[in-house]
Coordinates of C-alpha atoms in Angstrom, one line a residue:
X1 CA 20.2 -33.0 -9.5
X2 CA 22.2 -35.9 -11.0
X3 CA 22.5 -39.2 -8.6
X4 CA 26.3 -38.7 -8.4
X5 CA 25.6 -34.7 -7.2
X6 CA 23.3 -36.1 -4.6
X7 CA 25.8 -39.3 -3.6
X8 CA 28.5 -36.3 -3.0
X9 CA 26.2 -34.3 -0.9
X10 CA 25.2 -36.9 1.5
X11 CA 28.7 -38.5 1.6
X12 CA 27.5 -41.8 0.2
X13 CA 28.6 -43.8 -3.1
X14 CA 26.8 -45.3 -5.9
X15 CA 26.0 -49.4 -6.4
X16 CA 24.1 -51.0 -9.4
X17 CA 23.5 -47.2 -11.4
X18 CA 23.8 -47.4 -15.0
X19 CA 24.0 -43.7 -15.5
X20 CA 26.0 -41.5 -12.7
X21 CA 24.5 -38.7 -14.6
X22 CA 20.9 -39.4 -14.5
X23 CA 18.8 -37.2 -12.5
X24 CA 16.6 -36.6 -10.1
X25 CA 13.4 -34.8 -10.7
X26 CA 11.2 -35.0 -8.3
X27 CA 10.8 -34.8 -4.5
X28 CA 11.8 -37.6 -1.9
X29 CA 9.1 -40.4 -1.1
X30 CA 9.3 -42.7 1.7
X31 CA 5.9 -45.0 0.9
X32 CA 6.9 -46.9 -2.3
X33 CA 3.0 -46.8 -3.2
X34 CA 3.9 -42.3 -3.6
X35 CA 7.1 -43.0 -5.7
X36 CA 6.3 -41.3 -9.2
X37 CA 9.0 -41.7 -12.3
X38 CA 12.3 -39.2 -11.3
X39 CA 11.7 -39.5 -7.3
X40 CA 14.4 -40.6 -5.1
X41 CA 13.5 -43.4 -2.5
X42 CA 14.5 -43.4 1.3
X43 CA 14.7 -46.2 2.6
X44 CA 14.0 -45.7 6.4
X45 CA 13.9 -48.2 9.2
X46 CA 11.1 -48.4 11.2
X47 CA 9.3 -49.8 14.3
X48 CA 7.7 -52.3 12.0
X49 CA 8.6 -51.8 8.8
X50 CA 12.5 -51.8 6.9
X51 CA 12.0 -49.6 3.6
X52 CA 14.6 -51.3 2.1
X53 CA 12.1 -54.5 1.6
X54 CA 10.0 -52.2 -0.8
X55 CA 13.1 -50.3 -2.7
X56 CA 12.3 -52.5 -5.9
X57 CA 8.7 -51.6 -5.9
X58 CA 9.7 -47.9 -5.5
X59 CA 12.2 -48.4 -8.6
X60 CA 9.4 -50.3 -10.7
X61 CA 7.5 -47.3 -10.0
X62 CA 9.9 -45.2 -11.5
X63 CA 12.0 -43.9 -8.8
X64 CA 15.1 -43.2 -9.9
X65 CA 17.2 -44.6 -7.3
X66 CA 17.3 -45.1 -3.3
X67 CA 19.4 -43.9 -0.5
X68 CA 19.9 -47.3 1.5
X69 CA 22.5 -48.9 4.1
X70 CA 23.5 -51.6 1.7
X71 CA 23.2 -52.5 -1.8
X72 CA 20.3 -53.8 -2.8
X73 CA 20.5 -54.7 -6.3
X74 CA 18.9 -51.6 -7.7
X75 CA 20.0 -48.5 -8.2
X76 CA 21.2 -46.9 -4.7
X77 CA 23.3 -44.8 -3.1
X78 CA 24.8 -46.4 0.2
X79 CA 25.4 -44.6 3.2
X80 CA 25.6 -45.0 7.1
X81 CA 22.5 -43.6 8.2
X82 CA 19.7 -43.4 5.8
X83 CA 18.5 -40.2 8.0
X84 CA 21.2 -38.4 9.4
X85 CA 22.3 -38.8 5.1
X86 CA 19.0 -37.3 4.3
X87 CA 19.0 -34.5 6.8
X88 CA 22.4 -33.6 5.3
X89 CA 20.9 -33.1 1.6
X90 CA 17.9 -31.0 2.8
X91 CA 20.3 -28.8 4.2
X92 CA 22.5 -28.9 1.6
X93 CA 19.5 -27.7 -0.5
X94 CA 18.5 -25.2 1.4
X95 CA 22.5 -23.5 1.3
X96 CA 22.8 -24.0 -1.9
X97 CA 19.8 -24.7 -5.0
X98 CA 17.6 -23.2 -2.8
X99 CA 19.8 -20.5 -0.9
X100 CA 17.5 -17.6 -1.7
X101 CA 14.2 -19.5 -0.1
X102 CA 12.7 -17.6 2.6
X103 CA 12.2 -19.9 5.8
X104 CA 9.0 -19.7 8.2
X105 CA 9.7 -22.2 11.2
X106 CA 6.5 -23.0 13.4
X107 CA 6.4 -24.9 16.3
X108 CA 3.6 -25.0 19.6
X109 CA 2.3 -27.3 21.9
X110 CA -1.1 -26.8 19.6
X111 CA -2.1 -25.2 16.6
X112 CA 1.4 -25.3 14.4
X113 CA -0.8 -27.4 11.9
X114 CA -3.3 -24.8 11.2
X115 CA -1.0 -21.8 11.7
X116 CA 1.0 -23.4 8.8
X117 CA -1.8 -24.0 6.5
X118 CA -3.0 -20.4 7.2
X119 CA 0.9 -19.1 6.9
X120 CA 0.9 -20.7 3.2
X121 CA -2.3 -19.2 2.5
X122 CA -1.3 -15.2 3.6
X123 CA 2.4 -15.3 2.0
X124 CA 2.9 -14.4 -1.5
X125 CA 4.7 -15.7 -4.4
X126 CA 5.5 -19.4 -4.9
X127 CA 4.9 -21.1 -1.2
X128 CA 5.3 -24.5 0.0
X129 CA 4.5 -25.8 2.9
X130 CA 5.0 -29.3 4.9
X131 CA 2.3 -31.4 4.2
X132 CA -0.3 -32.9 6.8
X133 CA 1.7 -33.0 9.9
X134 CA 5.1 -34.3 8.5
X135 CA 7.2 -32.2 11.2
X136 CA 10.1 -34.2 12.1
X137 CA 13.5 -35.1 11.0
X138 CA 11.9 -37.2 8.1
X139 CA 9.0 -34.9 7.3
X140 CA 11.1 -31.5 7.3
X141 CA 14.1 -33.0 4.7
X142 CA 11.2 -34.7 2.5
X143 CA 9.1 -30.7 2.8
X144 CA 12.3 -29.1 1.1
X145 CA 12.9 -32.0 -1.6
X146 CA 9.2 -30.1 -2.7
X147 CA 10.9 -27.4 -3.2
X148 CA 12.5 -25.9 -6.4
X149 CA 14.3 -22.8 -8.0
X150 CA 10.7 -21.1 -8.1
X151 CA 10.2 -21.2 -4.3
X152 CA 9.8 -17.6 -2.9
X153 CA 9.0 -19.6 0.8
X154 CA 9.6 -22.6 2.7
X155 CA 6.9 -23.0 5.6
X156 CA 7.8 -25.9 7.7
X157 CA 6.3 -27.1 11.0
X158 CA 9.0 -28.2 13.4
X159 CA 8.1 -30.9 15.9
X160 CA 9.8 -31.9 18.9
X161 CA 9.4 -34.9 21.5
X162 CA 13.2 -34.0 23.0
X163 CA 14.8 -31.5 24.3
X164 CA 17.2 -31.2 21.3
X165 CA 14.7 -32.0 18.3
X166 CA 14.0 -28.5 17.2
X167 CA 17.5 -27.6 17.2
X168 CA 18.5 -30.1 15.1
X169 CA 15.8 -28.9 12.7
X170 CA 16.9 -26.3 12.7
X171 CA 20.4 -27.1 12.0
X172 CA 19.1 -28.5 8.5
X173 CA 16.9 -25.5 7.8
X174 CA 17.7 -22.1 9.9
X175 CA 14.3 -20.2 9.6
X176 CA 14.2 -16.1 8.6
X177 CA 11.2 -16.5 11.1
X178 CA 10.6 -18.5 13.9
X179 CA 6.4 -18.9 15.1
X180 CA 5.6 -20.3 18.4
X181 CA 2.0 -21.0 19.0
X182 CA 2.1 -22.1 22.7
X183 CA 3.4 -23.6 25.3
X184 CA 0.7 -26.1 26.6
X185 CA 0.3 -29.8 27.2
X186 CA 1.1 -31.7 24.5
X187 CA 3.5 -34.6 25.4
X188 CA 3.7 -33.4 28.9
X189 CA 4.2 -37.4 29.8
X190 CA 7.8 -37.0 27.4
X191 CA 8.6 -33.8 28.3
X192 CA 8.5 -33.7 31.8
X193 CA 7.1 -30.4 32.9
X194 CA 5.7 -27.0 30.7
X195 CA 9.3 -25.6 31.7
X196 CA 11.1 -28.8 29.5
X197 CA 8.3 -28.2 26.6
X198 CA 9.2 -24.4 26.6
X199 CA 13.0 -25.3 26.2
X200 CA 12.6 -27.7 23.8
X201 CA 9.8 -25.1 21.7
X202 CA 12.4 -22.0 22.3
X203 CA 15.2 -23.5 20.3
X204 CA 13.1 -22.6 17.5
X205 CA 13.7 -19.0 18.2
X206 CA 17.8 -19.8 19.2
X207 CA 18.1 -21.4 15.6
X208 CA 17.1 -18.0 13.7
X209 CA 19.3 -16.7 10.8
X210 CA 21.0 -13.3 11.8
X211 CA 18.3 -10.1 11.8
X212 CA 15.4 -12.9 11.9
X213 CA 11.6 -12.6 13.3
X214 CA 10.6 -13.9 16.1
X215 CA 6.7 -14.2 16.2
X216 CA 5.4 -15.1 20.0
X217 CA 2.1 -15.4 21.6
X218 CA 1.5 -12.2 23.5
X219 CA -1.0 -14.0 25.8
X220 CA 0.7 -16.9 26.9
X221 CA 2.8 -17.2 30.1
X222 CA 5.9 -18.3 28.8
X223 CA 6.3 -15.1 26.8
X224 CA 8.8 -13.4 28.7
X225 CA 11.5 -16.0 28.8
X226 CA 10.8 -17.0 25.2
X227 CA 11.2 -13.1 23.9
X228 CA 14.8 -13.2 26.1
X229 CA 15.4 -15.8 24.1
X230 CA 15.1 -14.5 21.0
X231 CA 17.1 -11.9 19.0
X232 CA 16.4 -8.6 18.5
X233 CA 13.6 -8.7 16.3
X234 CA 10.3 -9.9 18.1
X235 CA 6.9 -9.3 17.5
X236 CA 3.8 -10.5 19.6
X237 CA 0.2 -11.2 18.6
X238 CA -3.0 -11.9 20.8
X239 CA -6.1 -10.3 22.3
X240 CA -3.7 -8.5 24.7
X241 CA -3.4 -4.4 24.4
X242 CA 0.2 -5.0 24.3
X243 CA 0.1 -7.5 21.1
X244 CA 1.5 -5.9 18.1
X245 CA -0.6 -7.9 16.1
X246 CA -4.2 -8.4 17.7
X247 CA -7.8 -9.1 17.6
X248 CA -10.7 -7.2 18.5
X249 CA -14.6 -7.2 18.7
X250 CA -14.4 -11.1 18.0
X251 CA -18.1 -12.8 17.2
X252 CA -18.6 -16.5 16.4
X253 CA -21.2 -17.4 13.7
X254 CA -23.5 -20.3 13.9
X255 CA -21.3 -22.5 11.6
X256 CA -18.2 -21.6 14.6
X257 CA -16.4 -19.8 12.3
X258 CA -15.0 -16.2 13.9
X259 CA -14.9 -12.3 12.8
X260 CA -12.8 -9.6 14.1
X261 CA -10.9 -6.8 13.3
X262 CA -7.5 -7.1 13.3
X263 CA -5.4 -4.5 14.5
X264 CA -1.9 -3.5 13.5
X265 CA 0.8 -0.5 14.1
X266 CA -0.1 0.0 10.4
X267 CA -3.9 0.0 10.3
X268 CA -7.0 -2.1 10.9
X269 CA -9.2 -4.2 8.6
X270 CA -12.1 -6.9 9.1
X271 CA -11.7 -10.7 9.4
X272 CA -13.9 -13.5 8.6
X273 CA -12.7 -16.8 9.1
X274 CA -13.8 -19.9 7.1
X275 CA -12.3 -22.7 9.6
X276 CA -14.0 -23.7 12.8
X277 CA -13.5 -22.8 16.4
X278 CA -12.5 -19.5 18.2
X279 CA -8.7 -20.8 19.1
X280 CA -8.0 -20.3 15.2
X281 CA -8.3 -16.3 15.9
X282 CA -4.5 -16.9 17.5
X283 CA -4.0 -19.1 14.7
X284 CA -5.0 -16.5 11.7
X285 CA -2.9 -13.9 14.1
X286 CA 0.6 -15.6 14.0
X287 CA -0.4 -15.8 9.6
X288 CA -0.7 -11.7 10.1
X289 CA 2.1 -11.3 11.6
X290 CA 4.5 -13.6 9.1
X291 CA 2.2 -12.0 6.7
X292 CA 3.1 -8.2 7.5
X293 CA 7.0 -9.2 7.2
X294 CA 6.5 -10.4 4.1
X295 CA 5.3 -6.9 3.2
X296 CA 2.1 -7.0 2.9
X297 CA -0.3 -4.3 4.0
X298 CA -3.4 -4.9 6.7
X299 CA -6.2 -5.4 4.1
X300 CA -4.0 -7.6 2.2
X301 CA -3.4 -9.9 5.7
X302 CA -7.2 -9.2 6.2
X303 CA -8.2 -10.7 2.3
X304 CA -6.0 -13.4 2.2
X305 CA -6.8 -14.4 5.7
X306 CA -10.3 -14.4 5.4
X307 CA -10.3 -16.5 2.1
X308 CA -8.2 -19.3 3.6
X309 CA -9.5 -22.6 3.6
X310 CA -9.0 -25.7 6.0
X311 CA -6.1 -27.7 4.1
X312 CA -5.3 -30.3 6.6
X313 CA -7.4 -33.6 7.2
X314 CA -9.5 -34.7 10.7
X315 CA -8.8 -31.4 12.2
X316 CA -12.1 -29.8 13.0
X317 CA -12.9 -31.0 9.5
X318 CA -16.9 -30.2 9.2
X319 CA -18.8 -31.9 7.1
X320 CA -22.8 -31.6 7.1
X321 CA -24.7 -35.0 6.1
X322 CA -27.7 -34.5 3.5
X323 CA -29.7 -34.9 6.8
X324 CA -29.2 -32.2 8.4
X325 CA -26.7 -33.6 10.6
X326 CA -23.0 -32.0 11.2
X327 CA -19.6 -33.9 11.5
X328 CA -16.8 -32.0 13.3
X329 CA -14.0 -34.5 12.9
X330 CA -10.9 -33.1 14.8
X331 CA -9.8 -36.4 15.6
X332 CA -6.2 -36.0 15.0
X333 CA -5.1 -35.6 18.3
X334 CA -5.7 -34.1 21.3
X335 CA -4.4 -32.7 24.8
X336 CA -6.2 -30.9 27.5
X337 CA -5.6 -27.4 25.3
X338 CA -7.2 -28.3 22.0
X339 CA -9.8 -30.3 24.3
X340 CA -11.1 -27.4 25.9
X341 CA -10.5 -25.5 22.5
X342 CA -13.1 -28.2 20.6
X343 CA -15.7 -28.4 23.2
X344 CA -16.3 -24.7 23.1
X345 CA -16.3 -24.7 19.2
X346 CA -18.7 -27.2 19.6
X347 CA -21.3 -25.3 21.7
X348 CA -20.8 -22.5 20.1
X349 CA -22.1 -24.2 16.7
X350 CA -25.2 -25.8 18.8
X351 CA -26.9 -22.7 20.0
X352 CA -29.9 -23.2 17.9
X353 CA -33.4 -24.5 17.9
X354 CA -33.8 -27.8 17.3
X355 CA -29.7 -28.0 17.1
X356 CA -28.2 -30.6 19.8
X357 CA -24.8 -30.6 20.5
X358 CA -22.6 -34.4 20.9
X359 CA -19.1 -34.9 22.0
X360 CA -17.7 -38.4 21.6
X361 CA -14.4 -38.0 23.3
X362 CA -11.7 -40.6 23.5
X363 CA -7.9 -40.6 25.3
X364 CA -5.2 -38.0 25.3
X365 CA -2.2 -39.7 25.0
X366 CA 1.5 -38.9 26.6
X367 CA 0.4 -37.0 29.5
X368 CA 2.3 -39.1 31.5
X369 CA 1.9 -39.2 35.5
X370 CA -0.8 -36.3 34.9
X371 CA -3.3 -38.4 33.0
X372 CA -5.5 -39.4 35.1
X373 CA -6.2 -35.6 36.4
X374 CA -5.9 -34.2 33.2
X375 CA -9.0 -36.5 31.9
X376 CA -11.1 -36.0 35.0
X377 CA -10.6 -31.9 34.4
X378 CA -11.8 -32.2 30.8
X379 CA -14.6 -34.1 32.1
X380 CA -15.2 -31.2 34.5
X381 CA -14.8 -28.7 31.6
X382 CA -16.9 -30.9 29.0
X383 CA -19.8 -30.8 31.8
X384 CA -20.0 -27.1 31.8
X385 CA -20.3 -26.7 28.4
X386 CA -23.8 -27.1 28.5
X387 CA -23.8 -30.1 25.8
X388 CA -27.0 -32.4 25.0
X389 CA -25.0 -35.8 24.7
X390 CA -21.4 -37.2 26.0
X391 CA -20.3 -40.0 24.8
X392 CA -16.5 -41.4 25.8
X393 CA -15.2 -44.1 23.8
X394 CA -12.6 -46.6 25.4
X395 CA -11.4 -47.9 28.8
X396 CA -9.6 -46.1 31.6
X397 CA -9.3 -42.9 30.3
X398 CA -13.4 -42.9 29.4
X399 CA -13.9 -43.9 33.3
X400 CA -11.6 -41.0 34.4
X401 CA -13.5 -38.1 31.6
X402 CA -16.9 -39.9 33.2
X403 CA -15.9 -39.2 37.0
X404 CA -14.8 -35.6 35.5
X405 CA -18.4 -35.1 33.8
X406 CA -19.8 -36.3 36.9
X407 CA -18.4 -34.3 39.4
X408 CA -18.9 -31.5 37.2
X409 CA -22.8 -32.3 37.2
X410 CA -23.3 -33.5 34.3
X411 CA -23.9 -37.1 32.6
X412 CA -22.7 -39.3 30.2
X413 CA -22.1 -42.4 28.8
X414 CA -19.2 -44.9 28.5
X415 CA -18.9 -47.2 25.6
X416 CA -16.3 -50.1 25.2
X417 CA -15.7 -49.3 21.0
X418 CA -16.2 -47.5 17.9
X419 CA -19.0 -50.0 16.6
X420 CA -20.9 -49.3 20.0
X421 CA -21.0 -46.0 20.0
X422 CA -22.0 -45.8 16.2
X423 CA -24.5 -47.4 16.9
X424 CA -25.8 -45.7 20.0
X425 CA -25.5 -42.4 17.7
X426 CA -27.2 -44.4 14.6
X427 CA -29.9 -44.6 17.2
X428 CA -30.3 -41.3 18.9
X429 CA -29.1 -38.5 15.9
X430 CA -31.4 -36.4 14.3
X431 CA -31.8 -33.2 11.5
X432 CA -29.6 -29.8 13.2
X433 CA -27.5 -32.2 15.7
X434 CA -23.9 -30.9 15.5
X435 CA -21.2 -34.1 16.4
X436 CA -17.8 -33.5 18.0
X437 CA -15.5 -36.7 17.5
X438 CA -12.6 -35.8 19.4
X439 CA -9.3 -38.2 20.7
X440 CA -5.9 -38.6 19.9
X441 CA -4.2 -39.8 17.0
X442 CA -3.8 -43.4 18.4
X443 CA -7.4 -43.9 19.3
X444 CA -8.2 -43.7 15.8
X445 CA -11.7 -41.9 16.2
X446 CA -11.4 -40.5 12.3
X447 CA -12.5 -44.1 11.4
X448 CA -16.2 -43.3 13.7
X449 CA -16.1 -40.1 12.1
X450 CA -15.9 -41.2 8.6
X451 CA -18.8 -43.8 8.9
X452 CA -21.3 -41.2 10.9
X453 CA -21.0 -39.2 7.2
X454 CA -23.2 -42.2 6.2
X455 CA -26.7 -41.2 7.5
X456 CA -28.5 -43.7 9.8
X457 CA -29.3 -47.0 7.4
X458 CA -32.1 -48.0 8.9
X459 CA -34.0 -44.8 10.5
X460 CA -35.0 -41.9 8.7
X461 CA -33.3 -38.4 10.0
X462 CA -35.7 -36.6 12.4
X463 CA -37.4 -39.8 13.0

């Protein structure tokens, strides 16, 4: 698209181009250090940071120009707002280059990262799909700038911190079906209340295109108001009879990866998961179902399904040292749900001999006035998982998961940092021990996850 095509589309003009004509080739970047020859730059403001300080390095690096507030000496196009301007060209994408894309909309309190990557997996044709967790108003415009006149599908995870958010996401890209994975406890502290997370996560199904899908968790309690909701095309998936999509006979290996047989209107076929933990069963489900309206038949859903590989980073990413010991870093972020959802993966992969089980467990974030109850319960719940060693990593919050574990009957230990806890592990791992690193994104635990893949320097494994 030539830079005076795009400066029309986001209602913005042209200072310091050479050629009006000269086009655009390649998806939106807002890092200068990703800018590749033919991008364009967006030059956001953030909390610390004002992209338009690294617009020449993103031009030197071949970007072809920048959307900016100002001139900057460069080739730019000048607008108002940077963002509302680019939310304005991803829609204007999606209704016009891209008008015949097919658009999957996910959104949950938990699990809309996974379901994506498994959603991308099961569709077929040319599919992509937002990348890591990029599920706002910057992330959703920059997932369709990856798109192109090939595209059969566009699956994009829609976040939401507002009451509001997921509309306007909507507003820029109306999905042909609409995924909700949950309504739990994520960002409970911002939300308010489950009731103010379930508005916020049901816009999702208010922003379908006419004669859309709605795809909704059969066993969760917000069902019923989200299916009212919805239009007139809904279909559920679960482990409840009344799913249309469901699971059955589910068994969990020793590497916590589940089998089952899924069960549609249409047929049934056998599942084998390659990604950790139980909770992705609901995960692979919501795939099925966007899978079966793209037409695909039960043992297709079943192939593709069982074949799909974990795409996203630090979320129960498993990695097995050469000795012997096991990394399960799903240290992207955490609530009570995925809590409880990690700690039973956990024992489940630390059932046998000679195989001890670890959680190092750090904050959940934005729970608000419920914080302090929420961490003593997943103490509570951490102590009756039968695990060999809890470690909590931090200050308050590890106090109030230790009173949890405690009350619960159980022990553990607190630790002020990252470098004391390595260490304590350093000291105390050995061959077949399976480790759970486990907080949310701000806590940063990826970084003690990433240096227990190096084994202990200065004791032999088993020793």
């Amino acid at each position: 698209m030539s830079l005076t095509r795009i400066a029309n589309l986001v209602q913005g003009r042209l200072t310091d181009v050479l050629d009006p004509d000269e086009m655009v080739t390649e998806h939106a970047v807002f890092d200068s250090r990703e800018a590749v020859p033919g991008a364009l730059f967006i030059a956001l403001q953030g909390e610390h940071a004002d992209g338009h300080a690294y617009v020449e390095a993103a031009i030197n690096k071949g970007a072809v120009a920048a959307l900016v507030t100002h001139p900057v000496g460069v080739p730019a196009i000048v607008v108002d707002d940077v963002l509302a301007a680019f939310g304005r060209l991803g829609r204007a994408l999606l209704h016009g280059t891209f008008n015949t894309v097919r658009i999957v909309g996910i959104t949950g309190s938990a699990g809309k990262t996974s379901t994506k990557d498994f959603i991308a997996q099961v569709l077929p044709g040319n599919v992509v799909a937002t990348p890591q967790s990029f599920n706002n108003e910057i992330g959703l415009p920059l997932t369709v700038t990856m798109a192109d006149t090939r595209t059969d599908y566009l699956v994009l995870e829609m976040g939401a911190r507002h009451i509001g958010d997921i509309r306007d996401l909507t507003r820029i890209a109306r999905p042909d079906i609409s995924v909700i994975t949950n309504i739990g406890t994520a960002h409970l502290g911002e939300f308010g209340g489950r009731d103010n997370i379930a508005q916020a996560k049901g816009e999702i199904v208010e922003g379908l295109r006419a004669g859309g899908l709605a795809v909704l968790n059969a066993d969760d309690d917000y069902l019923q108001a989200l299916s009212e909701r919805a239009g007139d095309r809904v279909v559920t998936y679960g482990l409840s009879e009344q799913a249309t999509i469901r699971a059955a006979d589910i068994a969990t290996d020793a590497h916590g990866q589940a089998g089952y047989t899924l069960l549609t209107p249409e047929g049934s076929a056998k599942v084998q998961l390659q990604v950790v933990g139980e909770v992705q069963v609901h995960n692979s489900l919501a795939a099925a179902a966007v899978g079966r309206e793209a037409g695909l038949d039960v043992h297709q859903v079943a192939a593709r399904l069982s074949a799909a590989l974990p795409r996203s980073r630090w979320r129960m990413e498993t990695t097995t040292r050469a000795d012997g010991v096991t990394i399960v870093n799903d240290a992207y972020n955490a609530n009570p749900d995925s809590m409880r959802h990690s700690l039973n993966a956990l024992a489940a992969m630390s059932g046998g001999v000679n195989q001890r089980s670890v959680a190092v467990l750090g904050r959940m974030n934005e729970l608000g006035d419920d914080a302090h109850a929420a961490h003593v319960e997943i103490g509570r719940y951490a102590a009756g998982r039968d695990l060999d060693q809890i470690i909590l990593v931090g200050g308050d919050e590890a106090q109030w998961i230790l009173d949890g574990v405690q009350s619960g009957g159980g022990a553990a230990v607190c630790v002020p940092d990252q470098d004391t806890a390595l260490h304590l592990l350093h000291s105390t791992l050995r061959t077949g021990d399976v480790v759970l690193v486990k907080a949310s994104r701000g806590v940063q635990l990826q970084q003690l996850a990433a240096a227990l893949l190096q084994p202990n320097p200065s004791s032999p494994a088993g020793s």
